[in-house]
mmCIF file of C-alpha atoms in Angstrom:
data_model
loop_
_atom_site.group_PDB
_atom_site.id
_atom_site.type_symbol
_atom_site.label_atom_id
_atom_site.label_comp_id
_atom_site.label_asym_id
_atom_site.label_seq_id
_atom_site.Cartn_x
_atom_site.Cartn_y
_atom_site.Cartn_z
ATOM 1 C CA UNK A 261 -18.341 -0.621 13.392
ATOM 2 C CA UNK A 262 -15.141 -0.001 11.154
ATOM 3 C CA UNK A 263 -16.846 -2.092 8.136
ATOM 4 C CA UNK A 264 -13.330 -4.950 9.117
ATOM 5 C CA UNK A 265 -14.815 -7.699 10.757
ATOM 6 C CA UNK A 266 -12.426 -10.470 12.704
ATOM 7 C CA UNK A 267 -13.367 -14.099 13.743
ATOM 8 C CA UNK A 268 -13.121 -15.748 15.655
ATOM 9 C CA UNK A 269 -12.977 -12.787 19.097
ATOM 10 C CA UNK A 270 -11.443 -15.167 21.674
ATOM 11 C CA UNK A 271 -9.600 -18.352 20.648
ATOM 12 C CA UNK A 272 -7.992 -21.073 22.799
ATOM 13 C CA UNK A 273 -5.599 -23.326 21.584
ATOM 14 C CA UNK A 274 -2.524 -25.871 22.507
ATOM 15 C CA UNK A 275 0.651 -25.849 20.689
ATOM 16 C CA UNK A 276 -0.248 -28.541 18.820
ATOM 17 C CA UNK A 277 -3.436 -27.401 17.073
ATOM 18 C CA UNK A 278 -3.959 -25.969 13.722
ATOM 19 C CA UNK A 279 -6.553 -23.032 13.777
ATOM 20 C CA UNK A 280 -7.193 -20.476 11.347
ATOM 21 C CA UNK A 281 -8.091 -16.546 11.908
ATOM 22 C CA UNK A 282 -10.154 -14.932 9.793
ATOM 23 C CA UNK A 283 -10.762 -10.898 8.617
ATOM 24 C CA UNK A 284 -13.184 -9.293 5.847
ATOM 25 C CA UNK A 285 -13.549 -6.319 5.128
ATOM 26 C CA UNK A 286 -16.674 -4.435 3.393
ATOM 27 C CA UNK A 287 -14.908 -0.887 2.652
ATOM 28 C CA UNK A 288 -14.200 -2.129 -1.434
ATOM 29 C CA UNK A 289 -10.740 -1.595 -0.170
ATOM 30 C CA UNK A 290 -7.469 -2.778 -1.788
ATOM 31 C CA UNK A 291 -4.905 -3.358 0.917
ATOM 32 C CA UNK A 292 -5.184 -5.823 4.265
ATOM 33 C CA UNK A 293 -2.788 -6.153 6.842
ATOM 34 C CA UNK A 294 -2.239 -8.887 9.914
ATOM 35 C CA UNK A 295 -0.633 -6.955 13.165
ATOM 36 C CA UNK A 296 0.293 -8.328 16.728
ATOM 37 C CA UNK A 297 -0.268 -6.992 19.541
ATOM 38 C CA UNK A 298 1.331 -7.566 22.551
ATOM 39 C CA UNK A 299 1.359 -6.370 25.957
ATOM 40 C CA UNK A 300 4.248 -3.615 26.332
ATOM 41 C CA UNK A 301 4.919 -3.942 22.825
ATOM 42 C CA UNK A 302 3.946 -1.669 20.229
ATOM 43 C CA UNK A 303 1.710 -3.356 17.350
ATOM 44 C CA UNK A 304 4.122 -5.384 15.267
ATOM 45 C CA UNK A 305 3.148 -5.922 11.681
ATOM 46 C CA UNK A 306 3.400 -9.229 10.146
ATOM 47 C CA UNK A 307 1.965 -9.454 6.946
ATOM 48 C CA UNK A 308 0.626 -6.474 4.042
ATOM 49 C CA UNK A 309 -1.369 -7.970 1.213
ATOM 50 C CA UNK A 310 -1.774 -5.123 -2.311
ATOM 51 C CA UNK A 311 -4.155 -6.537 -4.445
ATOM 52 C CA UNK A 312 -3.878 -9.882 -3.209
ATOM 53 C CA UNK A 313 -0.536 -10.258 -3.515
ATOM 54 C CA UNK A 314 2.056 -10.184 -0.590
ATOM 55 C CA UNK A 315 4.351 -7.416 -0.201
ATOM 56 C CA UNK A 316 5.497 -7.438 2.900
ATOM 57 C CA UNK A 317 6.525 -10.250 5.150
ATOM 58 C CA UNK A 318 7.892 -8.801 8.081
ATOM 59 C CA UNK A 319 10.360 -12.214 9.436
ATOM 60 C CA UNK A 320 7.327 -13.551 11.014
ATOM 61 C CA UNK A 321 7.747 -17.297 11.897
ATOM 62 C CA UNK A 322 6.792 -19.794 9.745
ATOM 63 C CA UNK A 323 3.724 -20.952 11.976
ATOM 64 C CA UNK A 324 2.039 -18.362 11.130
ATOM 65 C CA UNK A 325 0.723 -18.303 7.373
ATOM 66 C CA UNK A 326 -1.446 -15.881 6.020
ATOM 67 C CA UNK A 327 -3.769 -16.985 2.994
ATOM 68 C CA UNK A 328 -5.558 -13.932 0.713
ATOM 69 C CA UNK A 329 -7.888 -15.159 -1.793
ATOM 70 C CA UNK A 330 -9.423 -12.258 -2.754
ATOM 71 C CA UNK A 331 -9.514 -8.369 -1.549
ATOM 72 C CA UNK A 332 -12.164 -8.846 1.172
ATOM 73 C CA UNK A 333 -11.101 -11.645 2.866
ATOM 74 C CA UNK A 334 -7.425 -12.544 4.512
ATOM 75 C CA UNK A 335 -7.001 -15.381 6.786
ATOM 76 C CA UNK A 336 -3.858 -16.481 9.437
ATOM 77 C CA UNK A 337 -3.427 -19.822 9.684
ATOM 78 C CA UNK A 338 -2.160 -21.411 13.073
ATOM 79 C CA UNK A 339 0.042 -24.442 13.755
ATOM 80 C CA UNK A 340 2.500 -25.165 16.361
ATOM 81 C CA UNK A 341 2.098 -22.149 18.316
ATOM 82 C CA UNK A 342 4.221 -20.876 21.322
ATOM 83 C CA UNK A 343 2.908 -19.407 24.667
ATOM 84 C CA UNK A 344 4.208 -16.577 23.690
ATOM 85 C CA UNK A 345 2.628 -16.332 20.500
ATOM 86 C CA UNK A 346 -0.489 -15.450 22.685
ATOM 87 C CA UNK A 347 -1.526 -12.053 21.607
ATOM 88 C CA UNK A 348 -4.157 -9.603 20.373
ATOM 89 C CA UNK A 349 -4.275 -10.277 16.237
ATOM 90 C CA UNK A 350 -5.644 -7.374 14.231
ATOM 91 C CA UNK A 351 -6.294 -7.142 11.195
ATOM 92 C CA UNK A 352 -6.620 -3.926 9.380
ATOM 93 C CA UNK A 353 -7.161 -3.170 5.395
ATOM 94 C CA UNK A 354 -6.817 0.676 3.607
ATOM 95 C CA UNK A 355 -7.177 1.745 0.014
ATOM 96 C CA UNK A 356 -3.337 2.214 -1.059
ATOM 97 C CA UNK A 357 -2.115 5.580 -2.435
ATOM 98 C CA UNK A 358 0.157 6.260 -5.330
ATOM 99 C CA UNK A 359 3.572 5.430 -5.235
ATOM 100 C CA UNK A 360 2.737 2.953 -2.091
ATOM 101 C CA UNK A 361 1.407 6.211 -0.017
ATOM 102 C CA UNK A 362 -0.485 4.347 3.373
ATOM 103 C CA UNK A 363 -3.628 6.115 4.001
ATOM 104 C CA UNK A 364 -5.722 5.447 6.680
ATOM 105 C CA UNK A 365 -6.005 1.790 8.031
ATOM 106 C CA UNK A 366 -9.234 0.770 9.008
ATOM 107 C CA UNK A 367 -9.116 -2.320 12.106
ATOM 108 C CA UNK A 368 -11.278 -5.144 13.047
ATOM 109 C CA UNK A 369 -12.055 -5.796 16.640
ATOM 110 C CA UNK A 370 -9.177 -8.520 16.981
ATOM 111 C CA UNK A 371 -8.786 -12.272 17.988
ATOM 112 C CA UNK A 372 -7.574 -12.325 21.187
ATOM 113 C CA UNK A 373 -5.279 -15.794 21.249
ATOM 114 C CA UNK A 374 -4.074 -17.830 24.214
ATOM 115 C CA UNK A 375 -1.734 -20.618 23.613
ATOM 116 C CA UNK A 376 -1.886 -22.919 25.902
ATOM 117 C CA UNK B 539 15.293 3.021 18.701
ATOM 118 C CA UNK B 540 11.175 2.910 17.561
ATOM 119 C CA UNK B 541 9.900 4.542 14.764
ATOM 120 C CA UNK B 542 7.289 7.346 16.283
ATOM 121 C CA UNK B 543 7.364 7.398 20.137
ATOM 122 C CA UNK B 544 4.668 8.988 22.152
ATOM 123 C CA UNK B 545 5.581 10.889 24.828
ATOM 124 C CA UNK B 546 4.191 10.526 27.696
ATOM 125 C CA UNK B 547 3.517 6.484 28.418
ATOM 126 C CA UNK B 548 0.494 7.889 30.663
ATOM 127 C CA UNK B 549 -1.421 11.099 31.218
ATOM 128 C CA UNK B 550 -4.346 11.150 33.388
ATOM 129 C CA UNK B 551 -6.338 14.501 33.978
ATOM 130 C CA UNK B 552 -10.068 15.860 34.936
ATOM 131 C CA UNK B 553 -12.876 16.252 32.232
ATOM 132 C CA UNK B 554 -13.163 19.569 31.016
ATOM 133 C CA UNK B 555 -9.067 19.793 30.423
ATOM 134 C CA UNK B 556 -6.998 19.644 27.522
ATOM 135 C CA UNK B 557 -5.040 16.908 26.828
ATOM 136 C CA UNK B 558 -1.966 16.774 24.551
ATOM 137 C CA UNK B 559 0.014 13.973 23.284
ATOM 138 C CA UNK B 560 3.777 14.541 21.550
ATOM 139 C CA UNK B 561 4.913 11.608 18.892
ATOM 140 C CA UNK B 562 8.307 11.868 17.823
ATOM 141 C CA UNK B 563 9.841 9.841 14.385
ATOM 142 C CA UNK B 564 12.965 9.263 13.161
ATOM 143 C CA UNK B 565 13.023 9.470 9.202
ATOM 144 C CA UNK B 566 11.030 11.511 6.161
ATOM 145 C CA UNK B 567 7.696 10.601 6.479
ATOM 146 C CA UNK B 568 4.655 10.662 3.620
ATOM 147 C CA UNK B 569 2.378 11.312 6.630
ATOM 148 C CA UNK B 570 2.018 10.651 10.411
ATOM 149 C CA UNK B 571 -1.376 8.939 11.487
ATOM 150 C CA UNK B 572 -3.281 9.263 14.933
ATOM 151 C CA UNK B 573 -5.432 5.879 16.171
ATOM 152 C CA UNK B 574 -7.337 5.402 19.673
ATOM 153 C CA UNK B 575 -7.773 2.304 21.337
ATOM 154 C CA UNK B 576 -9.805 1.323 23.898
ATOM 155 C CA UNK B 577 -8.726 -1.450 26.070
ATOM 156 C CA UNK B 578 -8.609 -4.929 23.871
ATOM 157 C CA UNK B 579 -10.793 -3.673 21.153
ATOM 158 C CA UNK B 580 -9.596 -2.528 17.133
ATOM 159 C CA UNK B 581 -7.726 1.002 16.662
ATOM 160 C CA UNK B 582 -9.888 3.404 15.470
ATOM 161 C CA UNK B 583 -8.384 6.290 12.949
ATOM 162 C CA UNK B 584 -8.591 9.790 14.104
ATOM 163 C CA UNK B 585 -6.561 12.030 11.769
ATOM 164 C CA UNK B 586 -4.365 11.755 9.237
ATOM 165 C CA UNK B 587 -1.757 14.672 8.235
ATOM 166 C CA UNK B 588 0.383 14.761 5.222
ATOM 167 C CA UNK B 589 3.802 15.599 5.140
ATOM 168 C CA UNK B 590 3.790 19.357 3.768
ATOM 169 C CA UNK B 591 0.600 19.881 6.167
ATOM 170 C CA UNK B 592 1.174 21.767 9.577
ATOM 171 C CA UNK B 593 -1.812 21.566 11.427
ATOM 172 C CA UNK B 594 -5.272 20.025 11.337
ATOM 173 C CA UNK B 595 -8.566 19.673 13.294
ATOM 174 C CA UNK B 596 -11.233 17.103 13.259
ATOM 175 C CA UNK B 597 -14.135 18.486 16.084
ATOM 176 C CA UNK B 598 -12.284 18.548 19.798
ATOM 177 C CA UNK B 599 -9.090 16.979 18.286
ATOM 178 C CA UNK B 600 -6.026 18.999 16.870
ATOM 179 C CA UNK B 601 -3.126 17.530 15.530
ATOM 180 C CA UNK B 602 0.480 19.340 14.591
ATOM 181 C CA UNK B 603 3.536 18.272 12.564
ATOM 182 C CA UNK B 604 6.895 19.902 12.253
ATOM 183 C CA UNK B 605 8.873 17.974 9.965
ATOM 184 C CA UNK B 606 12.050 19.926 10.644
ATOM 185 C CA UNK B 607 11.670 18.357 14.518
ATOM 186 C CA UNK B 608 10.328 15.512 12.946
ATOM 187 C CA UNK B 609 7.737 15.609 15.826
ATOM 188 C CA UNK B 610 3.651 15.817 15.991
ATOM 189 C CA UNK B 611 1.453 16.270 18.536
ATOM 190 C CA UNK B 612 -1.837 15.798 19.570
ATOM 191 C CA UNK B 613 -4.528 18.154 21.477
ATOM 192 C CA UNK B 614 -7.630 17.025 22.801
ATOM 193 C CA UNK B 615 -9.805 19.781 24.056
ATOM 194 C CA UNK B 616 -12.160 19.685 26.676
ATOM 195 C CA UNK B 617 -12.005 16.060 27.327
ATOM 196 C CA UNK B 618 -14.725 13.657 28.310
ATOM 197 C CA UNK B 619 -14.494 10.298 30.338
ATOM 198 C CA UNK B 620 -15.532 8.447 27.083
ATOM 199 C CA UNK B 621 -11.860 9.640 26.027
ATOM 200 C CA UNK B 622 -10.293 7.724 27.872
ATOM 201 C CA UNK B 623 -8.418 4.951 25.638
ATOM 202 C CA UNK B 624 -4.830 4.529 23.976
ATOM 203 C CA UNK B 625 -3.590 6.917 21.597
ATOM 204 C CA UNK B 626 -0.742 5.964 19.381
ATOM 205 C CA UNK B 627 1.291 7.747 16.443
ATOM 206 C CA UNK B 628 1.704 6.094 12.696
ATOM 207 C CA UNK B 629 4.022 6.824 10.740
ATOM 208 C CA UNK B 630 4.250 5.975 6.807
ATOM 209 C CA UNK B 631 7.947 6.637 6.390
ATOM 210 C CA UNK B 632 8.921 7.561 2.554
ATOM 211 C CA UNK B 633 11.120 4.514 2.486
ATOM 212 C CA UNK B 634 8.789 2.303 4.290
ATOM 213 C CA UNK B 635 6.803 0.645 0.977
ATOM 214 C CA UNK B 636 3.460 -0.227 2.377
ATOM 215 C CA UNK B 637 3.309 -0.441 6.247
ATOM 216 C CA UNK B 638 3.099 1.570 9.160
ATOM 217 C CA UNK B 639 5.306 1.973 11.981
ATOM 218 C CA UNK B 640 3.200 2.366 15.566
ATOM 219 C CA UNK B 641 4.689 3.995 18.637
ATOM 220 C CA UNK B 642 4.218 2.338 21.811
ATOM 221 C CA UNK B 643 1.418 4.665 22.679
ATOM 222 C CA UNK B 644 -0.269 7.336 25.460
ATOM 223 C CA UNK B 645 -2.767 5.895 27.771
ATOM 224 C CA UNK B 646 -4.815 8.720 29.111
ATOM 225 C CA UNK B 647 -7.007 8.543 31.597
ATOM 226 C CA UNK B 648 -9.807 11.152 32.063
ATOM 227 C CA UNK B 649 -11.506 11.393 35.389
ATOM 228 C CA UNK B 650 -15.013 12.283 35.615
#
């Protein structure tokens, strides 16, 4: 138990769906991040909250759009997905360092998506 | 090419032997991370080692950096079967603003 909970664990989904993933975390910390994982692949990040704002956005594709509305919680929300969109989504959330330092990331157990 | 790469893809060796991972990066780093994963689940954090750090332990694990290879490695001693799992590199590079870059990782496989 890393104190980052993910849910749902195993989604299902057509292209034409709109679903929403969703991460909390319980560690008081101030950072939360949304990474892919594919197979083959190393884990791709998509999206780094600081304080609830969004600082990075790493050229993810617009169906895919992550919603922060306070530290603990950070959400990805689903529409017109592609098969190969299907994936392991993790999220992961750290207390930041000075001058943007990354200190340990802490990870949920991850949605495993299929895209039908 | 990727930012921290483990070397090798796959180890796979009896309990009771040492296992040791290299991870090699490209640019100045802040620090360089170790996770384990176990098949499908979360990564879990195992050490973290700053930049003007050369070695450090954490119980069975011991992890190097030399920054003038720009290379870190990773030594599990006496391993167990519960080791078993995915080991990848992180590495916050100083002109990276807030993310992590994640080599493609080691799977090693410990027989019992």
């Amino acid at each position: 138990e890393t104190g980052v909970t993910q849910t749902p664990r195993h989604l299902v989904m057509g292209m034409t769906n709109k679903k929403s993933l969703k991460c909390e975390q319980h560690l008081g910390h101030n950072a939360m991040y949304w990474y892919k994982q594919s197979a083959k692949k190393p884990l791709e990040l998509m999206f780094v909250y600081s304080l609830e704002e969004r600082v990075e956005n790493n050229s993810v594709p617009s169906r895919f759009s992550p919603e922060c509305p306070n530290s603990s919680h950070l959400f990805l929300h689903l529409h017109t997905l592609q098969p190969e969109d299907s994936a392991l989504y993790l999220c992961a959330s750290s207390q930041e360092g000075v001058a943007g330092v990354v200190n340990e990331q802490f990870f949920g157990p991850g949605t495993r998506l299929t895209v039908l | 090419s990727q930012q921290g790469e483990e070397d090798p893809q796959a180890l796979s060796i009896q309990e009771g032997e040492n296992a040791t991972m290299n991870c090699s990066y490209k640019t100045s780093i802040n620090n360089l991370q170790w996770y384990r994963q176990n098949s499908g689940r979360g990564l879990v954090h195992l050490i973290l080692i700053r930049s003007n750090e050369r070695e450090k332990h954490s119980g069975r694990l011991r992890v190097t950096l030399d920054t003038s290879k720009k290379s870190s490695s990773l030594l599990i001693t006496a391993s167990r079967a519960a080791d078993t799992a995915s080991y990848f590199c992180a590495t916050d590079a100083v002109t990276s603003g807030s993310r992590l870059t994640f080599g493609e990782g080691t799977q090693l496989t410990v027989n019992p």
